[in-house]
Coordinates of C-alpha atoms and ligand atoms in Angstrom, one line a residue:
X1 CA -125.3 114.5 49.5
X2 CA -125.3 115.8 53.0
X3 CA -122.2 116.9 54.5
X4 CA -121.0 117.7 58.0
X5 CA -118.5 120.2 59.4
X6 CA -116.7 118.8 62.5
X7 CA -115.4 121.1 65.3
X8 CA -113.3 119.6 67.8
X9 CA -114.0 121.1 71.1
X10 CA -112.4 119.7 74.0
X11 CA -112.0 121.9 77.0
X12 CA -110.6 120.3 80.2
X13 CA -110.3 122.0 83.5
X14 CA -107.7 121.1 86.0
X15 CA -109.2 120.9 89.5
X16 CA -107.3 120.1 92.5
X17 CA -104.9 118.1 90.4
X18 CA -107.4 116.0 88.8
X19 CA -108.6 116.4 85.2
X20 CA -112.3 116.4 84.7
X21 CA -114.7 117.3 82.1
X22 CA -116.2 120.6 82.8
X23 CA -119.6 120.1 84.4
X24 CA -121.1 122.8 82.1
X25 CA -119.6 121.3 79.2
X26 CA -122.4 120.7 76.7
X27 CA -122.5 120.1 73.1
X28 CA -123.3 122.9 70.9
X29 CA -124.4 122.2 67.3
X30 CA -126.0 124.0 64.3
X31 CA -127.8 122.4 61.6
X32 CA -128.1 124.3 58.4
X33 CA -131.1 123.1 56.2
X34 CA -131.7 123.8 52.7
X35 CA -135.4 123.5 52.2
X36 CA -135.1 125.3 48.7
X37 CA -133.0 122.3 47.5
X38 CA -135.3 119.5 48.5
X39 CA -135.3 117.6 45.0
X40 CA -134.8 114.1 45.8
X41 CA -137.6 111.7 47.0
X42 CA -136.7 109.3 49.7
X43 CA -137.9 105.9 48.6
X44 CA -140.1 104.6 51.1
X45 CA -138.5 101.3 50.4
X46 CA -135.5 102.4 52.2
X47 CA -137.4 101.5 55.4
X48 CA -137.7 97.9 54.3
X49 CA -137.3 94.7 56.2
X50 CA -135.7 91.2 55.7
X51 CA -137.3 88.1 56.8
X52 CA -135.3 84.8 56.4
X53 CA -136.1 81.2 57.3
X54 CA -133.7 81.4 60.0
X55 CA -134.4 80.7 63.8
X56 CA -137.5 82.2 64.9
X57 CA -138.1 84.8 62.3
X58 CA -140.7 83.0 60.1
X59 CA -141.7 80.2 62.5
X60 CA -143.0 81.7 65.6
X61 CA -142.4 85.1 64.7
X62 CA -144.7 85.4 61.7
X63 CA -146.2 81.9 61.2
X64 CA -148.0 80.1 63.9
X65 CA -150.3 78.0 61.9
X66 CA -154.2 78.1 61.7
X67 CA -154.6 75.8 64.7
X68 CA -152.6 78.0 67.1
X69 CA -154.1 79.5 70.2
X70 CA -152.1 82.6 69.3
X71 CA -154.6 85.1 67.5
X72 CA -153.9 84.8 63.8
X73 CA -155.4 85.1 60.4
X74 CA -154.8 82.1 58.2
X75 CA -151.8 81.1 60.4
X76 CA -150.1 84.6 60.6
X77 CA -149.8 86.3 63.9
X78 CA -152.1 89.3 64.3
X79 CA -150.1 91.1 66.7
X80 CA -147.1 91.1 64.5
X81 CA -149.0 92.2 61.6
X82 CA -150.6 95.2 63.6
X83 CA -147.1 96.3 64.8
X84 CA -145.7 96.1 61.4
X85 CA -148.6 98.1 59.8
X86 CA -148.1 100.6 62.4
X87 CA -144.4 101.6 61.2
X88 CA -145.6 101.3 57.6
X89 CA -143.2 98.5 56.5
X90 CA -143.1 99.2 52.7
X91 CA -141.3 96.1 51.6
X92 CA -140.1 92.7 53.1
X93 CA -137.3 90.7 51.4
X94 CA -137.8 86.7 51.7
X95 CA -136.9 83.7 51.9
X96 CA -133.2 84.7 52.6
X97 CA -130.5 85.1 52.7
X98 CA -128.2 82.3 52.8
X99 CA -131.4 80.2 52.7
X100 CA -132.5 81.6 49.3
X101 CA -129.8 79.7 47.5
X102 CA -130.9 76.3 48.8
X103 CA -134.6 77.0 48.6
X104 CA -136.8 75.2 46.1
X105 CA -140.0 77.1 45.8
X106 CA -142.2 74.1 44.5
X107 CA -141.6 72.5 48.0
X108 CA -143.5 75.4 49.6
X109 CA -146.8 75.1 47.7
X110 CA -149.8 72.8 47.7
X111 CA -151.3 71.1 50.7
X112 CA -149.0 71.6 53.8
X113 CA -149.1 68.2 54.9
X114 CA -147.7 67.1 51.6
X115 CA -145.0 69.4 51.3
X116 CA -141.4 67.9 51.3
X117 CA -139.1 68.7 54.1
X118 CA -135.6 69.8 53.9
X119 CA -132.7 70.6 56.2
X120 CA -131.7 74.3 56.7
X121 CA -128.1 73.7 56.4
X122 CA -127.1 77.3 57.1
X123 CA -129.1 77.9 60.1
X124 CA -128.9 75.5 62.9
X125 CA -129.4 72.4 60.5
X126 CA -133.1 72.3 61.7
X127 CA -135.8 70.6 59.5
X128 CA -137.9 73.1 57.6
X129 CA -141.2 71.7 56.8
X130 CA -142.1 74.2 54.2
X131 CA -145.3 75.1 55.8
X132 CA -144.5 78.7 55.1
X133 CA -144.2 79.1 51.3
X134 CA -145.0 81.6 48.5
X135 CA -148.8 81.7 49.1
X136 CA -148.3 82.3 52.9
X137 CA -145.6 84.9 52.3
X138 CA -147.7 86.8 49.9
X139 CA -150.7 86.6 52.2
X140 CA -148.4 88.1 54.9
X141 CA -147.4 90.9 52.7
X142 CA -151.1 91.7 51.8
X143 CA -152.1 91.6 55.3
X144 CA -149.2 94.0 56.4
X145 CA -149.8 96.2 53.0
X146 CA -146.2 96.0 52.0
X147 CA -144.5 95.0 48.8
X148 CA -142.9 91.5 48.3
X149 CA -139.2 91.4 47.5
X150 CA -138.2 87.8 46.7
X151 CA -134.7 86.4 46.4
X152 CA -134.4 83.5 43.7
X153 CA -132.1 80.6 43.9
X154 CA -128.7 80.9 41.8
X155 CA -126.6 78.8 43.8
X156 CA -128.4 75.5 43.8
X157 CA -131.4 76.2 41.5
X158 CA -131.8 76.3 37.8
X159 CA -132.9 78.9 35.3
X160 CA -136.0 76.9 34.6
X161 CA -137.1 76.8 38.4
X162 CA -136.5 80.7 38.7
X163 CA -138.5 81.4 35.5
X164 CA -141.3 79.4 36.6
X165 CA -141.5 80.7 40.0
X166 CA -141.9 84.3 38.3
X167 CA -144.5 82.9 36.1
X168 CA -146.3 81.1 39.0
X169 CA -146.4 84.3 41.0
X170 CA -147.3 86.9 38.2
X171 CA -148.8 85.4 35.2
X172 CA -152.7 85.7 34.7
X173 CA -152.6 83.7 31.2
X174 CA -153.8 80.1 30.9
X175 CA -150.4 78.8 31.5
X176 CA -149.0 75.7 33.2
X177 CA -147.6 77.8 36.2
X178 CA -150.5 80.3 36.5
X179 CA -152.9 77.2 36.5
X180 CA -150.9 75.4 39.1
X181 CA -151.2 78.6 41.2
X182 CA -155.0 78.5 40.7
X183 CA -155.1 74.9 41.5
X184 CA -153.4 75.9 44.8
X185 CA -156.3 78.5 45.6
X186 CA -155.0 81.8 44.1
X187 CA -156.8 82.8 41.0
X188 CA -155.2 86.3 40.4
X189 CA -151.5 86.9 40.1
X190 CA -149.8 88.6 42.8
X191 CA -148.1 92.0 42.3
X192 CA -144.4 91.3 42.5
X193 CA -142.3 94.5 41.9
X194 CA -138.8 93.4 43.2
X195 CA -136.9 90.2 42.5
X196 CA -133.3 89.3 43.5
X197 CA -131.1 86.9 41.4
X198 CA -129.4 85.2 44.1
X199 CA -127.9 86.3 47.5
X200 CA -124.3 86.6 48.5
X201 CA -123.0 84.9 45.3
X202 CA -119.5 85.8 46.4
X203 CA -120.0 83.6 49.5
X204 CA -123.1 81.3 50.7
X205 CA -124.7 81.8 47.4
X206 CA -122.0 79.8 45.5
X207 CA -118.6 81.3 46.2
X208 CA -118.4 82.8 42.7
X209 CA -116.0 85.3 41.3
X210 CA -117.6 88.6 40.1
X211 CA -116.9 87.7 36.5
X212 CA -118.6 84.3 36.7
X213 CA -121.7 85.8 38.7
X214 CA -122.0 88.6 36.2
X215 CA -122.4 86.2 33.4
X216 CA -124.9 84.0 35.8
X217 CA -126.9 87.2 36.3
X218 CA -127.2 87.7 32.5
X219 CA -128.2 84.4 31.9
X220 CA -130.9 83.9 34.7
X221 CA -132.1 87.4 34.2
X222 CA -132.8 86.8 30.4
X223 CA -135.7 84.2 31.6
X224 CA -137.3 86.5 34.3
X225 CA -140.1 87.6 32.1
X226 CA -142.4 90.5 32.8
X227 CA -146.0 89.1 32.5
X228 CA -148.3 92.1 31.9
X229 CA -151.9 91.9 33.2
X230 CA -155.2 93.4 32.0
X231 CA -155.1 96.0 35.0
X232 CA -151.4 96.5 34.8
X233 CA -150.2 95.9 31.1
X234 CA -146.9 97.9 31.6
X235 CA -146.0 95.9 34.7
X236 CA -142.2 95.3 35.0
X237 CA -140.2 93.4 37.6
X238 CA -137.3 95.6 39.2
X239 CA -134.4 93.2 39.0
X240 CA -131.8 93.2 41.7
X241 CA -128.3 91.7 41.1
X242 CA -126.2 90.5 43.9
X243 CA -123.8 93.0 44.9
X244 CA -120.5 93.3 46.8
X245 CA -119.6 92.0 50.3
X246 CA -119.1 95.5 52.1
X247 CA -115.7 96.8 50.9
X248 CA -115.2 94.6 47.9
X249 CA -115.0 97.6 45.5
X250 CA -113.7 95.2 42.6
X251 CA -117.1 93.2 42.7
X252 CA -119.1 96.6 42.1
X253 CA -116.7 97.5 39.4
X254 CA -117.2 94.4 37.5
X255 CA -120.9 94.3 37.9
X256 CA -121.1 97.9 36.7
X257 CA -118.9 97.2 33.7
X258 CA -120.2 93.7 32.7
X259 CA -123.8 93.9 33.6
X260 CA -124.6 97.6 33.8
X261 CA -128.3 98.5 32.7
X262 CA -129.5 94.9 32.4
X263 CA -130.0 95.4 36.3
X264 CA -132.4 97.8 37.8
X265 CA -130.5 97.5 41.0
X266 CA -127.6 96.1 42.9
X267 CA -127.4 94.9 46.4
X268 CA -124.9 95.8 49.3
X269 CA -124.4 94.1 52.4
X270 CA -122.8 95.6 55.6
X271 CA -123.2 94.4 59.2
X272 CA -121.8 96.4 62.3
X273 CA -120.0 94.4 64.7
X274 CA -118.9 96.2 67.9
X275 CA -115.6 94.5 68.0
X276 CA -115.4 94.0 64.2
X277 CA -114.3 90.5 64.8
X278 CA -116.2 87.8 62.9
X279 CA -114.1 85.0 64.1
X280 CA -114.1 85.2 67.8
X281 CA -116.3 87.5 69.8
X282 CA -118.5 90.0 68.1
X283 CA -119.6 91.5 71.4
X284 CA -122.6 91.1 73.7
X285 CA -125.9 92.7 72.9
X286 CA -126.5 93.9 76.5
X287 CA -123.1 93.8 78.3
X288 CA -121.0 96.6 77.1
X289 CA -119.3 99.8 78.4
X290 CA -119.1 103.3 76.9
X291 CA -115.8 102.2 75.1
X292 CA -117.7 99.4 73.5
X293 CA -120.5 101.6 72.6
X294 CA -118.2 104.0 70.9
X295 CA -116.5 101.3 68.9
X296 CA -119.9 100.1 67.8
X297 CA -120.7 103.7 66.4
X298 CA -117.3 103.8 64.9
X299 CA -118.0 100.6 62.9
X300 CA -121.6 101.9 62.2
X301 CA -120.2 104.9 60.7
X302 CA -118.3 102.9 58.3
X303 CA -121.3 102.7 56.3
X304 CA -120.8 106.3 55.1
X305 CA -117.4 105.5 53.5
X306 CA -118.8 102.4 52.0
X307 CA -121.9 104.2 50.5
X308 CA -119.6 107.0 49.3
X309 CA -117.1 104.7 47.5
X310 CA -119.4 102.1 46.2
X311 CA -121.6 104.8 44.8
X312 CA -118.7 106.5 43.3
X313 CA -118.1 103.4 41.2
X314 CA -121.7 103.3 40.1
X315 CA -121.5 107.0 39.1
X316 CA -118.3 106.3 37.0
X317 CA -120.4 103.8 34.9
X318 CA -123.9 105.1 35.4
X319 CA -123.9 108.8 35.1
X320 CA -127.7 109.1 34.9
X321 CA -128.3 107.2 38.0
X322 CA -130.5 104.5 36.5
X323 CA -129.2 101.8 38.7
X324 CA -130.4 101.7 42.3
X325 CA -128.3 100.7 45.3
X326 CA -130.2 98.2 47.4
X327 CA -128.7 97.9 50.9
X328 CA -130.7 94.6 51.4
X329 CA -128.9 93.6 54.5
X330 CA -127.7 95.9 57.3
X331 CA -127.6 96.2 60.9
X332 CA -125.9 95.1 64.2
X333 CA -124.6 91.6 64.6
X334 CA -123.7 90.4 68.2
X335 CA -123.1 87.2 69.8
X336 CA -126.4 85.2 70.3
X337 CA -128.0 85.4 73.8
X338 CA -126.3 83.0 76.0
X339 CA -128.1 79.6 76.2
X340 CA -129.7 80.1 72.8
X341 CA -129.1 78.2 69.5
X342 CA -126.0 79.6 67.8
X343 CA -127.5 79.0 64.4
X344 CA -130.5 81.1 65.2
X345 CA -129.0 84.6 65.6
X346 CA -131.2 85.6 68.3
X347 CA -129.9 88.9 70.2
X348 CA -131.3 91.5 72.3
X349 CA -131.9 95.1 71.3
X350 CA -130.9 98.2 73.3
X351 CA -130.9 101.9 73.2
X352 CA -127.5 101.4 71.3
X353 CA -129.1 99.7 68.4
X354 CA -131.7 102.6 68.3
X355 CA -128.9 105.1 68.1
X356 CA -127.0 103.0 65.4
X357 CA -130.2 102.5 63.4
X358 CA -131.0 106.3 63.4
X359 CA -127.5 107.0 62.1
X360 CA -127.9 104.5 59.2
X361 CA -131.2 105.7 58.3
X362 CA -129.7 109.2 58.1
X363 CA -126.9 108.0 56.0
X364 CA -129.2 106.3 53.6
X365 CA -131.4 109.4 53.3
X366 CA -128.4 111.5 52.5
X367 CA -127.6 109.0 49.6
X368 CA -131.3 109.0 48.6
X369 CA -130.4 110.0 45.0
X370 CA -128.9 106.4 44.5
X371 CA -130.4 104.3 47.2
X372 CA -133.7 102.6 46.0
X373 CA -134.2 100.2 48.8
X374 CA -132.6 99.0 52.3
X375 CA -133.8 96.2 54.4
X376 CA -132.6 95.9 58.0
X377 CA -131.5 92.5 59.2
X378 CA -133.8 90.9 60.3
X379 CA -137.4 91.7 61.0
X380 CA -138.4 89.4 64.0
X381 CA -136.3 87.3 66.5
X382 CA -133.0 87.5 64.4
X383 CA -130.1 90.1 64.7
X384 CA -131.2 93.6 64.9
X385 CA -134.9 92.9 65.1
X386 CA -137.9 95.2 65.3
X387 CA -139.9 92.7 67.2
X388 CA -139.2 89.7 69.7
X389 CA -141.5 86.9 70.3
X390 CA -141.9 84.2 72.7
X391 CA -144.8 82.0 72.2
X392 CA -148.0 84.3 72.7
X393 CA -146.0 87.3 73.9
X394 CA -144.5 90.0 71.6
X395 CA -142.3 92.9 72.6
X396 CA -141.1 95.9 70.4
X397 CA -137.5 96.8 70.4
X398 CA -135.9 100.2 70.6
X399 CA -134.9 99.8 66.8
X400 CA -138.8 99.2 66.2
X401 CA -139.4 102.6 67.9
X402 CA -136.8 104.4 65.7
X403 CA -138.5 103.2 62.7
X404 CA -141.7 104.5 64.1
X405 CA -140.2 107.9 64.7
X406 CA -138.5 108.0 61.2
X407 CA -141.7 106.8 59.3
X408 CA -142.4 110.5 58.6
X409 CA -139.6 110.6 56.2
X410 CA -140.8 107.7 54.1
X411 CA -141.6 109.1 50.5
X412 CA -140.9 112.7 51.6
X413 CA -138.4 115.1 49.8
X414 CA -135.0 115.0 51.3
X415 CA -134.0 118.4 52.8
X416 CA -130.2 118.7 52.3
X417 CA -128.3 119.9 55.5
X418 CA -125.0 120.5 57.1
X419 CA -124.4 119.8 60.8
X420 CA -121.7 121.7 62.5
X421 CA -120.9 119.6 65.5
X422 CA -118.2 118.7 68.0
X423 CA -116.9 115.4 67.7
X424 CA -117.4 112.5 70.2
X425 CA -114.0 111.0 70.8
X426 CA -112.5 107.9 72.4
X427 CA -109.3 106.0 72.1
X428 CA -108.2 108.1 69.3
X429 CA -111.3 107.6 67.2
X430 CA -113.8 110.4 66.6
X431 CA -117.3 110.4 65.3
X432 CA -119.7 113.6 65.0
X433 CA -121.5 114.0 68.3
X434 CA -124.9 115.1 66.5
X435 CA -126.2 113.7 63.5
X436 CA -129.1 114.6 61.5
X437 CA -131.6 114.3 58.6
X438 CA -134.6 116.1 57.5
X439 CA -137.4 115.9 54.8
X440 CA -140.4 117.7 53.6
X441 CA -143.8 115.9 53.3
X442 CA -146.2 116.4 50.7
X443 CA -148.4 118.3 53.3
X444 CA -145.6 120.9 53.4
X445 CA -144.4 119.9 57.1
X446 CA -140.8 119.7 57.7
X447 CA -139.4 116.7 59.8
X448 CA -136.2 117.1 61.5
X449 CA -134.4 114.2 63.1
X450 CA -131.5 114.7 65.6
X451 CA -129.4 112.3 67.3
X452 CA -127.2 113.0 70.1
X453 CA -124.7 110.2 70.3
X454 CA -122.6 111.4 73.1
X455 CA -123.4 108.9 76.1
X456 CA -122.9 111.6 78.8
X457 CA -123.4 115.1 77.6
X458 CA -126.6 116.9 76.6
X459 CA -126.7 119.1 73.6
X460 CA -128.1 122.4 72.3
X461 CA -128.8 122.2 68.8
X462 CA -130.1 125.3 66.8
X463 CA -131.2 125.9 63.3
X464 CA -132.6 128.7 61.3
X465 CA -136.2 128.2 60.0
X466 CA -138.4 130.0 57.7
X467 CA -140.3 133.0 59.1
X468 CA -143.6 132.0 60.8
X469 CA -142.5 128.4 61.2
X470 CA -143.6 126.6 64.6
X471 CA -143.0 123.2 66.3
X472 CA -146.2 121.1 65.6
X473 CA -145.0 118.1 67.6
X474 CA -141.9 116.4 68.8
X475 CA -141.0 112.9 70.1
X476 CA -138.0 111.4 71.7
X477 CA -136.5 108.0 72.4
X478 CA -133.8 107.8 75.2
X479 CA -133.2 105.9 78.4
X480 CA -131.1 106.0 81.5
X481 CA -128.6 103.6 80.3
X482 CA -127.1 102.6 77.0
X483 CA -128.0 99.0 77.4
X484 CA -131.5 99.7 78.5
X485 CA -133.9 97.2 76.5
X486 CA -137.4 95.8 76.5
X487 CA -138.1 92.5 77.7
X488 CA -141.4 90.4 77.9
X489 CA -141.9 91.3 81.6
X490 CA -140.8 95.0 81.2
X491 CA -141.9 95.7 77.5
X492 CA -141.8 99.6 77.9
X493 CA -138.5 100.3 79.4
X494 CA -137.4 102.2 76.1
X495 CA -140.2 103.8 74.3
X496 CA -140.9 107.2 72.6
X497 CA -142.3 110.0 74.6
X498 CA -143.5 113.5 73.7
X499 CA -140.6 115.9 73.6
X500 CA -140.9 119.3 75.2
X501 CA -137.4 120.5 74.6
X502 CA -137.8 122.1 71.1
X503 CA -139.1 125.5 70.3
X504 CA -138.9 128.3 67.6
X505 CA -138.1 131.8 68.8
X506 CA -138.4 134.1 65.9
X507 CA -136.4 132.4 63.1
X508 CA -134.6 130.1 65.4
X509 CA -135.3 126.5 66.4
X510 CA -133.5 125.3 69.4
X511 CA -133.6 121.7 70.7
X512 CA -132.1 120.6 74.0
X513 CA -131.2 117.0 73.4
X514 CA -130.4 114.7 76.4
X515 CA -127.3 112.5 76.0
X516 CA -127.8 109.3 73.8
X517 CA -131.2 110.2 72.5
X518 CA -133.1 110.6 69.3
X519 CA -135.6 113.4 68.6
X520 CA -137.8 113.9 65.7
X521 CA -139.5 117.4 65.3
X522 CA -142.2 118.2 63.1
X523 CA -142.2 121.9 62.1
X524 CA -145.2 123.4 60.3
Ligands
LIG1 O1 -128.7 87.7 57.8 C1 -128.1 86.7 58.0 C2 -127.1 86.3 56.9 O2 -126.2 87.2 56.8 C3 -127.9 86.0 55.5 O3 -128.5 84.9 55.5 C4 -126.6 86.1 54.6 O4 -127.1 86.7 53.5 C5 -125.6 87.1 55.4 O5 -124.5 86.7 55.3

């Protein structure tokens, strides 16, 4: 695990009776890297996405239909696919979320005009016409070049239904479900590596107790079969059990004890709310001051405590780290944009989101020995999205750009590090001002990501490098204001630029980071 040393350095100067921050006060931080200890691979799946039948994530965001004037391939938006390919999306979780536990997959196959409709009771009560189903989702994954991660229905579905779905997708035998798939136009089975047995079974997925769900998992999981194929005779599905709601440590304890190695992974969900208040106002996505920004960061950093404590429970029961932690819902959750449907969870995305995304990705990487996947909620038009769409228009968010900057870490070896940094303090709460992560790619290059979270102070960061190192390239994401964001009319307000503030002199790397910025430096 990475660790950090925090130094409190508050120097106030009294000038003419007023207390001001010294103008020259700048953050000085040191990063100590241990390239010789790079032994843990960063699962590319840590950069996964989540796409639910919710608001305009699927309909409008991915699916426009074959007849649409919006350029598409078999009904799937070309602009969105190209943008997702660019950030190397490794895996997409579908069809929910809460929606998964009321989704009946057989309603989403066959001729589209014959598919039964349903009410999406969780998300706006809208009518779901099932035009985007298994074939469309798998086609989308193949177009993007990512893995599908499917969440099955435990809450209102049956064991038989789940068993048949897996057979439908993965069997190449002359079997009823494989033949139904052929009848619907797909001869060869799809590659399905990841399957989840229910979603949030402690809540929208059935309000179960952990003991009850542990038994349900064992039963459903028994009937999720592996269907070997000629090309892949050893093919096995990675089974993900529904894990705890954030800080529910008892749920993790019961699952580890009662299910243990029968699951390959267990999920964890945690959302960052600026106010921390689910019942009244979560906070606006764009209208906030520095104090609310700081509160958002304090709440984002709770992910660290959560990972440490949940993983400690896993370690107690699974010393060999066989079971992966799958953080399959995370991100910032605000009040919806004024005038939009409350059930659609549509929110803007600012520089603040980019900075919290970077912190979360750093934290996931520092727990790379246990985290096998993470999926930000959600990919398009919902919560902390990568992409916003409005009919034919598409805009990339600041969060998208962080995923773009950080894609260099996917599949690389984690370089452990410590950061010696002052704290960023407000209202009696502190967080580290500088945050970092680093990895070494198979090409031998070292990539160092540095985040300056302070809203007003620039930072001087230094690190010792191996002899003969040089900065190959560096990119930065920042903006004038914390609430800077991209709109359909002004899509490039927040976007990465090349960064000239990093250099290596002898064996010392120095980086001059502006306030509120993310920088990724490639060292060769
Ligand atoms: O991402 C939105 C919702 O949040 C998901 O459907 C649910 O799993 C979680 O509570």
